[in-house]
Coordinates of C-alpha atoms in Angstrom, one line a residue:
X1500 CA -52.1 -90.2 26.4
X1501 CA -54.3 -86.9 26.4
X1502 CA -56.2 -84.4 28.3
X1503 CA -59.1 -82.0 27.1
X1504 CA -57.5 -78.1 26.1
X1505 CA -59.2 -75.3 28.2
X1506 CA -59.2 -72.3 27.3
X1507 CA -55.2 -71.6 29.1
X1508 CA -54.0 -74.0 26.4
X1509 CA -55.2 -71.6 24.1
X1510 CA -54.8 -68.1 25.4
X1511 CA -51.5 -67.8 23.8
X1512 CA -49.6 -65.9 20.8
X1513 CA -51.2 -68.4 17.8
X1514 CA -47.1 -68.6 17.1
X1515 CA -46.5 -69.9 19.9
X1516 CA -49.3 -72.3 20.4
X1517 CA -49.3 -73.4 17.3
X1518 CA -46.3 -76.7 17.3
X1519 CA -48.1 -77.6 20.7
X1520 CA -51.6 -78.8 18.8
X1521 CA -48.9 -81.0 17.4
X1522 CA -49.8 -84.7 17.8
X1523 CA -53.7 -83.6 19.6
X1524 CA -56.1 -85.4 17.7
X1525 CA -59.7 -83.6 16.6
X1526 CA -62.6 -85.6 17.7
X1527 CA -65.3 -84.7 16.7
X1528 CA -69.6 -85.8 15.8
X1529 CA -71.4 -84.7 12.5
X1530 CA -75.2 -86.2 12.3
X1531 CA -74.4 -89.4 14.5
X1532 CA -70.8 -90.9 13.3
X1533 CA -67.9 -89.7 14.7
X1534 CA -64.2 -88.7 13.4
X1535 CA -61.4 -88.4 14.8
X1536 CA -57.8 -86.7 13.7
X1537 CA -54.5 -87.0 14.7
X1538 CA -52.8 -83.7 13.8
X1539 CA -49.5 -83.4 11.4
X1540 CA -49.5 -80.2 10.0
X1541 CA -50.7 -77.1 11.6
X1542 CA -50.1 -73.2 10.5
X1543 CA -50.1 -69.6 12.8
X1544 CA -52.3 -66.0 12.0
X1545 CA -51.8 -63.4 13.4
X1546 CA -54.5 -60.8 13.4
X1547 CA -53.7 -56.8 13.7
X1548 CA -53.4 -56.3 16.4
X1549 CA -51.7 -59.8 17.5
X1550 CA -47.9 -60.5 17.8
X1551 CA -45.2 -58.0 17.3
X1552 CA -45.5 -57.3 13.4
X1553 CA -48.3 -57.4 10.9
X1554 CA -49.2 -60.6 10.0
X1555 CA -50.0 -59.9 5.5
X1556 CA -51.3 -63.5 6.0
X1557 CA -54.1 -63.1 7.5
X1558 CA -57.7 -62.6 7.3
X1559 CA -57.8 -60.7 10.4
X1560 CA -54.9 -58.0 9.0
X1561 CA -57.7 -56.0 8.2
X1562 CA -59.3 -55.9 11.3
X1563 CA -63.4 -57.4 12.1
X1564 CA -64.9 -58.0 9.2
X1565 CA -68.2 -60.4 9.6
X1566 CA -66.1 -63.4 7.6
X1567 CA -63.8 -62.9 10.3
X1568 CA -66.0 -62.2 12.9
X1569 CA -64.5 -66.0 15.3
X1570 CA -61.7 -64.9 15.0
X1571 CA -62.0 -62.6 16.8
X1572 CA -63.7 -64.5 19.3
X1573 CA -62.7 -66.6 22.4
X1574 CA -59.9 -68.9 22.2
X1575 CA -61.2 -73.2 21.8
X1576 CA -64.2 -71.9 19.1
X1577 CA -63.6 -73.4 15.0
X1578 CA -62.5 -70.5 12.3
X1579 CA -64.6 -72.4 9.4
X1580 CA -64.3 -70.3 6.5
X1581 CA -64.8 -71.4 3.5
X1582 CA -61.4 -71.1 0.5
X1583 CA -62.0 -71.0 -3.2
X1584 CA -66.0 -71.3 -3.1
X1585 CA -65.5 -75.1 -2.1
X1586 CA -63.1 -75.7 0.8
X1587 CA -64.0 -75.7 4.6
X1588 CA -60.9 -74.8 6.5
X1589 CA -61.2 -75.1 10.2
X1590 CA -58.6 -73.1 12.4
X1591 CA -58.6 -73.6 16.3
X1592 CA -59.0 -69.6 17.4
X1593 CA -56.4 -68.4 19.6
X1594 CA -54.5 -65.3 21.1
X1595 CA -54.8 -63.4 24.5
X1596 CA -58.6 -61.6 25.3
X1597 CA -59.3 -58.4 22.3
X1598 CA -57.3 -59.9 18.9
X1599 CA -57.5 -62.4 16.6
X1600 CA -55.3 -65.3 16.1
X1601 CA -55.7 -68.8 14.8
X1602 CA -53.9 -72.2 13.2
X1603 CA -54.8 -73.7 10.2
X1604 CA -55.3 -77.8 10.9
X1605 CA -53.3 -78.0 7.8
X1606 CA -52.8 -81.8 8.4
X1607 CA -53.4 -84.7 9.9
X1608 CA -54.2 -88.7 10.1
X1609 CA -57.3 -90.4 10.7
X1610 CA -57.4 -92.8 13.2
X1611 CA -60.7 -93.8 13.3
X1612 CA -63.8 -93.2 11.5
X1613 CA -61.2 -93.5 8.0
X1614 CA -64.5 -95.5 6.8
X1615 CA -66.1 -92.4 7.7
X1616 CA -63.7 -90.0 6.2
X1617 CA -63.3 -91.9 2.8
X1618 CA -66.7 -91.6 2.1
X1619 CA -66.9 -88.2 3.6
X1620 CA -64.3 -87.7 0.8
X1621 CA -65.2 -89.1 -2.0
X1622 CA -69.0 -88.0 -2.1
X1623 CA -67.1 -84.3 -2.1
X1624 CA -64.1 -85.0 -4.6
X1625 CA -64.4 -88.7 -5.8
X1626 CA -62.0 -90.7 -5.8
X1627 CA -58.7 -91.3 -1.9
X1628 CA -55.3 -92.3 -4.1
X1629 CA -54.9 -93.5 -0.6
X1630 CA -55.4 -93.6 3.2
X1631 CA -52.5 -90.9 4.4
X1632 CA -54.6 -89.0 2.1
X1633 CA -57.9 -88.9 3.8
X1634 CA -56.7 -85.6 5.5
X1635 CA -53.5 -84.6 3.5
X1636 CA -54.1 -80.7 2.8
X1637 CA -56.9 -77.6 4.5
X1638 CA -59.6 -79.1 2.7
X1639 CA -59.3 -83.1 2.9
X1640 CA -59.1 -82.2 6.4
X1641 CA -62.7 -80.1 6.9
X1642 CA -64.3 -83.5 5.1
X1643 CA -62.7 -85.7 6.7
X1644 CA -64.1 -84.7 10.1
X1645 CA -66.9 -83.0 8.4
X1646 CA -67.0 -79.4 9.9
X1647 CA -68.7 -77.6 6.8
X1648 CA -69.4 -73.6 5.8
X1649 CA -71.3 -71.7 7.7
X1650 CA -73.0 -74.4 9.3
X1651 CA -70.4 -74.7 12.4
X1652 CA -67.6 -71.6 12.2
X1653 CA -67.4 -71.2 15.5
X1654 CA -68.1 -74.1 16.8
X1655 CA -66.4 -74.8 20.0
X1656 CA -62.9 -77.3 20.5
X1657 CA -64.1 -76.9 25.0
X1658 CA -66.8 -77.3 25.6
X1659 CA -68.9 -79.4 22.7
X1660 CA -71.7 -77.3 22.7
X1661 CA -73.5 -79.1 20.3
X1662 CA -74.4 -76.5 17.1
X1663 CA -75.7 -77.1 14.0
X1664 CA -75.6 -81.4 14.9
X1665 CA -72.6 -81.6 15.5
X1666 CA -69.8 -81.7 18.1
X1667 CA -66.2 -81.2 18.1
X1668 CA -63.8 -81.8 20.6
X1669 CA -59.6 -80.9 21.1
X1670 CA -57.7 -83.2 22.9
X1671 CA -54.1 -82.7 23.3
X1672 CA -50.7 -84.7 23.9
X1673 CA -49.3 -84.6 27.5
X1674 CA -45.7 -85.1 25.1
X1675 CA -44.9 -83.3 22.3
X1676 CA -43.4 -85.2 19.5
X1677 CA -40.3 -85.8 19.0
X1678 CA -39.2 -84.3 16.3
X1679 CA -41.1 -80.6 15.7
X1680 CA -40.5 -78.9 11.5
X1681 CA -41.1 -75.6 10.4
X1682 CA -41.2 -73.3 7.7
X1683 CA -43.4 -70.7 5.5
X1684 CA -47.1 -71.4 5.4
X1685 CA -48.2 -73.0 2.3
X1686 CA -49.9 -71.2 -0.7
X1687 CA -49.2 -68.4 1.0
X1688 CA -48.8 -65.1 -0.9
X1689 CA -45.6 -62.9 -1.0
X1690 CA -43.6 -61.8 2.3
X1691 CA -46.4 -63.8 3.9
X1692 CA -45.4 -66.9 2.1
X1693 CA -41.6 -66.5 3.0
X1694 CA -39.0 -67.7 5.8
X1695 CA -40.4 -63.7 7.2
X1696 CA -43.1 -66.4 8.6
X1697 CA -41.9 -69.9 9.3
X1698 CA -45.7 -69.9 10.7
X1699 CA -45.8 -73.1 9.7
X1700 CA -44.9 -77.0 12.2
X1701 CA -45.3 -80.3 10.8
X1702 CA -44.4 -83.9 12.8
X1703 CA -41.4 -84.8 10.5
X1704 CA -41.0 -87.7 9.2
X1705 CA -45.1 -87.7 9.5
X1706 CA -46.9 -89.1 6.1
X1707 CA -49.5 -87.2 6.2
X1708 CA -47.8 -83.7 6.7
X1709 CA -48.4 -82.2 2.6
X1710 CA -46.9 -80.8 0.8
X1711 CA -45.0 -77.9 0.5
X1712 CA -45.2 -75.2 -3.1
X1713 CA -45.5 -71.1 -2.9
X1714 CA -47.9 -68.5 -2.8
X1715 CA -48.9 -66.1 -5.4
X1716 CA -44.8 -64.0 -5.5
X1717 CA -43.8 -65.5 -2.9
X1718 CA -40.8 -66.4 -4.7
X1719 CA -39.8 -63.8 -5.6
X1720 CA -39.7 -62.0 -2.3
X1721 CA -38.5 -65.0 -1.2
X1722 CA -36.0 -64.7 -3.2
X1723 CA -35.1 -60.3 -3.0
X1724 CA -35.3 -60.7 0.5
X1725 CA -38.5 -60.1 1.6

C-alpha cells in the first residue's frame, strides 16, 4: 500500500527523510509513456547551513548557485542534474524551509513500464545486461524513468504538475522495508565518502542496489580516521 507524498513528509532533514523513501514508488509519465520505479537505494545530501555540520559532498555546500537552485526550493520538487556531462541524476528535494537538501535516488526496481525503460536505456547506453540493471545506479535510474536535465529540473513530484511534457509523482509506502542498511555514500570524494557520513541507505539484500566504490581520496581518508 502507498499514498502520495506531501510537503510535510519531506520537510525534515535529508538524512532523516532518506530511509523513509526506501520502498517508495516514483511514477513518471514522459511523452505519454508511464514508468514506475520502486526505490531501493538512496543517499542524503545537506546544503550549506543544513543540519548540525557541513556536508563537503553536497552540490549546495557553498550556498546557492544556478546549478543547485532547485535544492533551495520547497520540498517535493526533483533536482535533476547532469553528471559527467552525460547522466541525468534525480534527487528528491527535502529539508526545512530556507535550507538546501536532497536525497539522490541511487537505485530502484522497475515495476511497471520495463519495456519503455529498457528502450530508453538502450538508446542512451547500448546493451542492458539484465532486468535488475535497468535502474541500478543513479544514471541508469534517470534514463529509465525518462527525466532529463535541464528540461525536467524542478519538476514537482507532489502535485504532479506537467513540466516539459512530463509528470512525476512520489508515492510513499505505508510500511517500511523489513531490513534497511546504511553506510558511506558511493563514489564521493574525501571524508564525505567515508563512515563520517553514513548517509547511504538501501534495502538489504535487494538485487537492484548498486555496488559500493570509494570516491577519490575517500579510502585514504577512512584509513586515516577522516
